[in-house]
Structures are given as structure tokens and as C-alpha cells.
PDB file of C-alpha atoms in Angstrom:
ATOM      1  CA  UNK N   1      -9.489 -14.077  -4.690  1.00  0.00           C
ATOM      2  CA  UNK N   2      -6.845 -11.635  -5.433  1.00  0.00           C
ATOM      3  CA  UNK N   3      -6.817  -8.220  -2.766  1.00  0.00           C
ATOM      4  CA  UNK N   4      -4.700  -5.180  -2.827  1.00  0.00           C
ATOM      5  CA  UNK N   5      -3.471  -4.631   0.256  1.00  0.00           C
ATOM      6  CA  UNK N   6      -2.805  -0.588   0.755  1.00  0.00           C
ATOM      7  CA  UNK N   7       0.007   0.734   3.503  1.00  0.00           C
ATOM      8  CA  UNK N   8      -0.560   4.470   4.782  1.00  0.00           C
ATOM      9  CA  UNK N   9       1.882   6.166   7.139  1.00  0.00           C
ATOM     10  CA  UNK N  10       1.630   9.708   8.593  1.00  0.00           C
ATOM     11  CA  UNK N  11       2.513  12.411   5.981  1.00  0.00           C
ATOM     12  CA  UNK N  12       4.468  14.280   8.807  1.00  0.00           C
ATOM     13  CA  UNK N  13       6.557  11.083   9.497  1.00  0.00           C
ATOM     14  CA  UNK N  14       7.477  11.122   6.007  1.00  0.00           C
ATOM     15  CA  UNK N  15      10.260  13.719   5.374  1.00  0.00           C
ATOM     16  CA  UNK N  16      10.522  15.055   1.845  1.00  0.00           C
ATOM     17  CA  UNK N  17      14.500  15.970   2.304  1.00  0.00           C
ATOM     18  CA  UNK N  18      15.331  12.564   3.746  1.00  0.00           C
ATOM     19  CA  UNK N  19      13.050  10.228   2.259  1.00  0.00           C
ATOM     20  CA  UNK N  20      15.991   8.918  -0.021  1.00  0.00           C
ATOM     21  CA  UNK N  21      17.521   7.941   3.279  1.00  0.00           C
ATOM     22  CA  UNK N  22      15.454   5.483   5.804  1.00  0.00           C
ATOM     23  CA  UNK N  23      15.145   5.986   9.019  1.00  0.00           C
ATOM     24  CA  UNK N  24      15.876   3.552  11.695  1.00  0.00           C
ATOM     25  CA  UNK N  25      11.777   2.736  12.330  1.00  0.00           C
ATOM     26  CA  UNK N  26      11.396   2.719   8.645  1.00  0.00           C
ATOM     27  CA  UNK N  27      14.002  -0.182   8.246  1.00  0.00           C
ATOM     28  CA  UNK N  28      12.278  -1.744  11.263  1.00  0.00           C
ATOM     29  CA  UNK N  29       9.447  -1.994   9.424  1.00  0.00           C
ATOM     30  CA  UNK N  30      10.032  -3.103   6.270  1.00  0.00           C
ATOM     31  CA  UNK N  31      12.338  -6.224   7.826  1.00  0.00           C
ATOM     32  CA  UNK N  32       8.996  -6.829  10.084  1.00  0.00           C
ATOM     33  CA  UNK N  33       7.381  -6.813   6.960  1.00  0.00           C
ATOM     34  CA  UNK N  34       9.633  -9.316   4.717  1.00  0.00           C
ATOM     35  CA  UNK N  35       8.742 -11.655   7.488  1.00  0.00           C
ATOM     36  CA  UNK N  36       4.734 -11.559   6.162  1.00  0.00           C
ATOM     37  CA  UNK N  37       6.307 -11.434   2.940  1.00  0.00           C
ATOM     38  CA  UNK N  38       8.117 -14.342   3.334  1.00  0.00           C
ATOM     39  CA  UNK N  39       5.208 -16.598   5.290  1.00  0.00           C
ATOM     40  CA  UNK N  40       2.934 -15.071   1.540  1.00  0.00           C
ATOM     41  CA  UNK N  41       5.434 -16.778  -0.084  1.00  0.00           C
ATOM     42  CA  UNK N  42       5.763 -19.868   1.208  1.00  0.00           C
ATOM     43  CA  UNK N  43       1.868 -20.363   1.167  1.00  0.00           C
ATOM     44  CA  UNK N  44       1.588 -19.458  -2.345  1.00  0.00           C
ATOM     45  CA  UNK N  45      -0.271 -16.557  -1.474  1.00  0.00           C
ATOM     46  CA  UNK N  46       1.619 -13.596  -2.782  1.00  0.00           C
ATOM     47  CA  UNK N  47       1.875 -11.889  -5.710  1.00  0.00           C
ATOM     48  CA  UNK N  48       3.626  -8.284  -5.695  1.00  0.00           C
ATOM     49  CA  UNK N  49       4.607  -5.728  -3.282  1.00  0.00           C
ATOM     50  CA  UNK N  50       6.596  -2.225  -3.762  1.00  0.00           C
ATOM     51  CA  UNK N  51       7.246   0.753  -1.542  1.00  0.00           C
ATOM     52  CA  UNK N  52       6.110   3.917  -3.404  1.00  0.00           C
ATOM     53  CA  UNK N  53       7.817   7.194  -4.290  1.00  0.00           C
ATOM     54  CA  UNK N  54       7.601  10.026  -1.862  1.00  0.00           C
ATOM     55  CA  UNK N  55       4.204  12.125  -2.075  1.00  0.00           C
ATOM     56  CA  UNK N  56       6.868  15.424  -2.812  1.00  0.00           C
ATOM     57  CA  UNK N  57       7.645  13.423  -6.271  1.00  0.00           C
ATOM     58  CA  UNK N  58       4.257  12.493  -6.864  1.00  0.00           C
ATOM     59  CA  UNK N  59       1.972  13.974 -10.355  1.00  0.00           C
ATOM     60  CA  UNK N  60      -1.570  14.277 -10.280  1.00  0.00           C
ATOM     61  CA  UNK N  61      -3.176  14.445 -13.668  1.00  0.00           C
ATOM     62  CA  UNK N  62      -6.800  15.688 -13.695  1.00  0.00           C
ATOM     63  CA  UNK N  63      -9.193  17.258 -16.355  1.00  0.00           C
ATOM     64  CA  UNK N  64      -9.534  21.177 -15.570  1.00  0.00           C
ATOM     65  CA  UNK N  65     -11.756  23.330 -17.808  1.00  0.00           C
ATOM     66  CA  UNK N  66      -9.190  24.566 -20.059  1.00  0.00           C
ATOM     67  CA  UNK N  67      -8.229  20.398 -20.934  1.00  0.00           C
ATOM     68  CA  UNK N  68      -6.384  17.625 -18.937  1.00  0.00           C
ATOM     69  CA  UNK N  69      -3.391  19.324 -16.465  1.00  0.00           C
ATOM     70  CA  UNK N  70      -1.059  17.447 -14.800  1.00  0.00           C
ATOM     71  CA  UNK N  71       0.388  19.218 -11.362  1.00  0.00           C
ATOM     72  CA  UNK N  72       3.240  18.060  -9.011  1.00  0.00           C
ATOM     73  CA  UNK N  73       2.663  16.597  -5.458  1.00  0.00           C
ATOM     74  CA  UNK N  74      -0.273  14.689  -4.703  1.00  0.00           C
ATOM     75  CA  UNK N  75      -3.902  15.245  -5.416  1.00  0.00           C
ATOM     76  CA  UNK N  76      -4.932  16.539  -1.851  1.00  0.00           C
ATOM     77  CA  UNK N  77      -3.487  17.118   1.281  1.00  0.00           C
ATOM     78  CA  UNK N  78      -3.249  14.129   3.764  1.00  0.00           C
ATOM     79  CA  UNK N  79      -2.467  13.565   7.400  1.00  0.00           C
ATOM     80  CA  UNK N  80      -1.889  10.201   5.924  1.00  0.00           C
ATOM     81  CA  UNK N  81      -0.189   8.973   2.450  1.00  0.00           C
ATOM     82  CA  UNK N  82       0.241   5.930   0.693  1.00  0.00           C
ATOM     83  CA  UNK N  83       3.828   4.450   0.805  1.00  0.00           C
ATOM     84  CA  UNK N  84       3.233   0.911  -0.382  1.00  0.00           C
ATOM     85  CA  UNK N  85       1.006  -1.835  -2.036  1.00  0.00           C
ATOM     86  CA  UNK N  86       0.845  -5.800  -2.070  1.00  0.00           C
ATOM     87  CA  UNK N  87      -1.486  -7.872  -4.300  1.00  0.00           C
ATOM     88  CA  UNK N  88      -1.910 -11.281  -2.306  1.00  0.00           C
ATOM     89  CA  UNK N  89      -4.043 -14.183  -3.894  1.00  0.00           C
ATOM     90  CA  UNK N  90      -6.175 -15.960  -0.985  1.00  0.00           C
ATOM     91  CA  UNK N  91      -9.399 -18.114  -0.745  1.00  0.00           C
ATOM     92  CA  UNK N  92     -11.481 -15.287   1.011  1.00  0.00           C
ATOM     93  CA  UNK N  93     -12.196 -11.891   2.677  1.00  0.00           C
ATOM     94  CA  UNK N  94     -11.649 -13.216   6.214  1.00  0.00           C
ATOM     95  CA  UNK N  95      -8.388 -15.069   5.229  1.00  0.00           C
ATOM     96  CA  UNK N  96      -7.222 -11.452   3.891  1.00  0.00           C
ATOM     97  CA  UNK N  97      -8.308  -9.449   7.355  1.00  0.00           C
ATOM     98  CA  UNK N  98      -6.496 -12.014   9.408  1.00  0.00           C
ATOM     99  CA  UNK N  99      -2.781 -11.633   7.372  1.00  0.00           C
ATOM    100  CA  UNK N 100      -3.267  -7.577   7.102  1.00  0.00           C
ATOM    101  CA  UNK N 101      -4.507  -7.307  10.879  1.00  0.00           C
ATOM    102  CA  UNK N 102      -1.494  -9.398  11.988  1.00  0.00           C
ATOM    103  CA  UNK N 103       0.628  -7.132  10.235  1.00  0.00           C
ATOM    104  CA  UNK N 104      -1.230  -3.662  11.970  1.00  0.00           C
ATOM    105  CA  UNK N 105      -0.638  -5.108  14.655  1.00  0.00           C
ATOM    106  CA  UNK N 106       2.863  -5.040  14.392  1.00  0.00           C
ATOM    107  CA  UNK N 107       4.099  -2.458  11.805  1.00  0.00           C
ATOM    108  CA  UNK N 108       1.245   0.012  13.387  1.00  0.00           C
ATOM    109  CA  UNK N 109       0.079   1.877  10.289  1.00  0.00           C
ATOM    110  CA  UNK N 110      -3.073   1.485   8.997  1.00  0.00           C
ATOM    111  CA  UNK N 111      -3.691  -0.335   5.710  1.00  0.00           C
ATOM    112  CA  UNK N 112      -6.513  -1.059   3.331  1.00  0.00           C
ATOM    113  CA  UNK N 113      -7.921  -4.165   1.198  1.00  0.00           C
ATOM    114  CA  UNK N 114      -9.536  -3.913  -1.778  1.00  0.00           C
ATOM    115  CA  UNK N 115     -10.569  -6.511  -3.928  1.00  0.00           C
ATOM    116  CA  UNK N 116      -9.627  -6.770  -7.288  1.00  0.00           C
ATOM    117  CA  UNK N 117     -11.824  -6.836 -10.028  1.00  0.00           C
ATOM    118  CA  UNK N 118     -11.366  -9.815 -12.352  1.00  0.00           C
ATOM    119  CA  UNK N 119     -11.392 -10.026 -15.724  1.00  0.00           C
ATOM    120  CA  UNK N 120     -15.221 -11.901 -14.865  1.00  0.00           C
ATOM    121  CA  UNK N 121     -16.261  -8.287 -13.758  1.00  0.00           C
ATOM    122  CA  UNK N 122     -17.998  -6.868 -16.608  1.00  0.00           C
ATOM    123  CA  UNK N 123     -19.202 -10.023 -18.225  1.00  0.00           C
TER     124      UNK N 123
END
């Protein structure tokens, strides 16, 4: 069963004029991180991860009355935003909770699972 695996951190952690530029707990992180990574790999379980753009670069593209309208920044304001995404591949649910609530545990940040829909979905 393939899950993506969504990573929030606080919007006021994230600092629009130095978020080309890492700070020290950000590069804590993501090294804490390439550890799961790694252990993903190594059990066949991963797929993909990437870090994401800054919300300050982000377009939202929504249909208005006067026709579709794309806007910079995101869509609404957040006390948290999303900075990254994995797809893992694993045998179930519970096998999914246990890798992404060892990670919470250390990297602190909340993150989401979502299954993905497979191509089975709307047969």
C-alpha cells in the first residue's frame, strides 16, 4: 500500500528572507531524517521524498466568478505549512503509523498519511 507521508512545520519558524539559507535546527532535521530515509531504503519501502518551496513563493490557482485566477502565496493563512512530502510503499496502515510516529518523535513536527488512491480506485 503506497501512503503519502505529509511534513508541517510552524509558519513563524519558517522565515521568508532566509529560507534560501537553513538554519542550524533545519539541517538537524533533515540529517535526522536521511537516517528514516535511509532504513526506507534499505527495506524497499521508499519511493520519493522532496522538501518544498517556501509558502512566500507559493501560487494558488482557484476559480473566482470572473474565470480561473491564480494569486501568489498560499491559499490560506496557516500557523502551520507544508515543507515536505514522502511516498513510502508498505504492507499496511499500522506499518505506516509506526515509521511516521518514530520520526515525530524525533524531528517534532507533525506530519500526515494519506493513502494513495490506486489506479484500482475507480474501477
Amino acid at each position: 500500500m503506497k501512503f503519502l507521508v505529509l511534513s508541517y512545520t510552524p509558519a513563524a519558524a519558517w522565515d521568508a528572507a532566509t529560507a534560501d539559507t537553513p538554519s542550524e535546527e533545519a539541517l538537524a532535521a533533515f540529517a535526522a531524517y536521511q537516517e528514516f530515509e535511509a532504513e526506507l531504503r534499505a527495506t524497499g519501502e521508499f519511493v520519493t521524498s522532496e522538501g518544498l518551496g517556501h509558502p512566500a513563493v507559493t501560487t494558488t490557482v482557484r476559480k473566482a466568478e470572473s474565470g480561473v485566477v491564480a494569486t501568489d502565496g498560499p491559499f490560506a493563512e496557516l500557523k502551520e505549512v507544508l515543507a515536505s512530502f514522502a511516498v513510502i510503499d508498505v504492507a499496511s496502515l499500522e506499518r505506516a503509523r509506526d515509521i511516521v510516529s518514530r520520526m515525530v518523535a524525533v524531528l517534532g513536527e507533525p506530519m500526515e498519511i494519506r493513502p494513495i488512491m490506486g489506479d484500482d480506485f475507480a474501477a
